[in-house]
Amino acid sequence: MKTELANKQCVPCSKKTPPLDAAAVHRLAGQLNEGWLVVDDHHLEKEYPFSNFKEALAFTNQVGAIAEQEGHHPDILLRWGKVKLTVWTHSIDGLGENDFILAAKADAVRGSAC
């Protein structure tokens, strides 16, 4: 499992922080586990499968706790047997390193549940 990003901490940015350029986005995306989609070089998406609602909810709660700790919050869609994360930095209307850190931390949670 790729853990370098998961070991980092999110750092607050401001509206003056520029979003990452396409080359940086794809370089960081290559450091994530499989399944993450880069959408229009603007946000990340991944859908996680689960055996039931209870497991999906537990994962959602774990990701929520990480998001609070990191001060960086994904959009989370919880359904029976599935959780979809959509991640981008709203203040810069694009992707920053924090998005990749949060994505990697979500994968680490899922990896620990397997």
Short mmCIF file of C-alpha atoms in Angstrom, two decimals:
data_model
loop_
_atom_site.label_atom_id
_atom_site.label_comp_id
_atom_site.label_asym_id
_atom_site.label_seq_id
_atom_site.Cartn_x
_atom_site.Cartn_y
_atom_site.Cartn_z
CA MET A 1 0.00 0.00 0.00
CA LYS A 2 1.24 3.47 -0.84
CA THR A 3 1.60 5.31 2.46
CA GLU A 4 3.82 8.37 1.90
CA LEU A 5 0.85 10.68 1.34
CA ALA A 6 -1.13 9.02 4.14
CA ASN A 7 1.65 9.90 6.58
CA LYS A 8 1.45 13.62 5.80
CA GLN A 9 -0.81 16.16 7.49
CA CYS A 10 -3.10 18.60 5.70
CA VAL A 11 -1.89 22.19 5.77
CA PRO A 12 -4.44 25.02 5.57
CA CYS A 13 -4.42 27.03 2.38
CA SER A 14 -6.04 30.31 1.39
CA LYS A 15 -7.98 31.54 -1.60
CA LYS A 16 -4.66 32.95 -2.85
CA THR A 17 -3.15 29.45 -3.04
CA PRO A 18 -3.22 28.33 -6.67
CA PRO A 19 -4.61 24.90 -7.54
CA LEU A 20 -2.09 22.32 -8.72
CA ASP A 21 -1.32 22.25 -12.42
CA ALA A 22 -2.17 19.15 -14.47
CA ALA A 23 1.36 17.71 -14.26
CA ALA A 24 1.40 17.93 -10.44
CA VAL A 25 -2.13 16.49 -10.24
CA HIS A 26 -1.19 13.45 -12.29
CA ARG A 27 2.12 12.97 -10.44
CA LEU A 28 0.29 12.89 -7.09
CA ALA A 29 -2.53 10.75 -8.50
CA GLY A 30 0.11 8.17 -9.39
CA GLN A 31 0.92 7.92 -5.68
CA LEU A 32 -2.65 6.90 -4.78
CA ASN A 33 -4.04 3.39 -4.70
CA GLU A 34 -6.08 2.20 -7.65
CA GLY A 35 -9.63 3.36 -8.12
CA TRP A 36 -9.20 7.12 -7.80
CA LEU A 37 -10.41 9.11 -10.77
CA VAL A 38 -9.09 12.57 -11.57
CA VAL A 39 -12.05 14.48 -12.99
CA ASP A 40 -11.17 17.46 -15.21
CA ASP A 41 -7.98 18.01 -13.18
CA HIS A 42 -10.39 19.57 -10.67
CA HIS A 43 -11.43 16.87 -8.20
CA LEU A 44 -10.88 13.26 -7.17
CA GLU A 45 -13.54 10.56 -6.96
CA LYS A 46 -13.54 7.02 -5.69
CA GLU A 47 -16.30 4.56 -4.86
CA TYR A 48 -15.63 1.95 -2.19
CA PRO A 49 -17.67 -1.28 -2.14
CA PHE A 50 -18.90 -2.85 1.11
CA SER A 51 -20.84 -5.99 2.00
CA ASN A 52 -23.60 -4.08 3.76
CA PHE A 53 -24.79 -0.73 5.06
CA LYS A 54 -23.22 -1.16 8.49
CA GLU A 55 -19.70 -1.53 7.05
CA ALA A 56 -20.22 1.41 4.71
CA LEU A 57 -21.43 3.56 7.60
CA ALA A 58 -18.46 2.58 9.77
CA PHE A 59 -16.08 3.60 6.96
CA THR A 60 -17.96 6.87 6.50
CA ASN A 61 -17.61 7.62 10.21
CA GLN A 62 -13.87 6.83 10.14
CA VAL A 63 -13.32 9.08 7.12
CA GLY A 64 -15.38 11.77 8.84
CA ALA A 65 -13.17 11.59 11.93
CA ILE A 66 -10.05 11.92 9.76
CA ALA A 67 -11.59 14.85 7.90
CA GLU A 68 -12.26 16.63 11.19
CA GLN A 69 -8.74 15.93 12.43
CA GLU A 70 -7.20 17.18 9.17
CA GLY A 71 -9.56 20.12 8.78
CA HIS A 72 -10.24 19.00 5.21
CA HIS A 73 -13.66 17.60 4.34
CA PRO A 74 -14.68 15.47 1.35
CA ASP A 75 -18.15 15.13 -0.09
CA ILE A 76 -19.39 11.72 1.05
CA LEU A 77 -22.23 9.79 -0.55
CA LEU A 78 -23.29 6.83 1.59
CA ARG A 79 -25.50 4.12 0.10
CA TRP A 80 -26.16 0.50 0.94
CA GLY A 81 -22.89 -1.28 0.21
CA LYS A 82 -21.12 1.75 -1.27
CA VAL A 83 -19.41 4.95 -0.23
CA LYS A 84 -18.36 7.51 -2.81
CA LEU A 85 -15.83 10.18 -1.89
CA THR A 86 -15.40 13.35 -3.91
CA VAL A 87 -12.44 15.46 -2.86
CA TRP A 88 -11.22 18.91 -3.87
CA THR A 89 -10.26 22.12 -2.16
CA HIS A 90 -13.27 24.40 -2.29
CA SER A 91 -11.35 27.57 -1.36
CA ILE A 92 -9.11 27.25 -4.44
CA ASP A 93 -11.76 25.57 -6.63
CA GLY A 94 -9.40 22.79 -7.60
CA LEU A 95 -6.93 20.25 -6.35
CA GLY A 96 -4.18 20.81 -3.81
CA GLU A 97 -1.87 18.40 -2.04
CA ASN A 98 -4.34 18.15 0.87
CA ASP A 99 -6.81 16.40 -1.43
CA PHE A 100 -4.32 13.65 -2.18
CA ILE A 101 -3.39 13.34 1.49
CA LEU A 102 -7.05 12.87 2.45
CA ALA A 103 -7.55 10.37 -0.39
CA ALA A 104 -4.57 8.34 0.79
CA LYS A 105 -5.82 8.40 4.38
CA ALA A 106 -9.24 7.13 3.23
CA ASP A 107 -7.52 4.28 1.40
CA ALA A 108 -5.53 3.49 4.54
CA VAL A 109 -8.77 3.22 6.54
CA ARG A 110 -10.26 0.90 3.94
CA GLY A 111 -7.06 -1.15 3.86
CA SER A 112 -7.18 -1.63 7.62
CA ALA A 113 -10.77 -2.90 7.35
CA CYS A 114 -9.93 -5.62 4.83
#
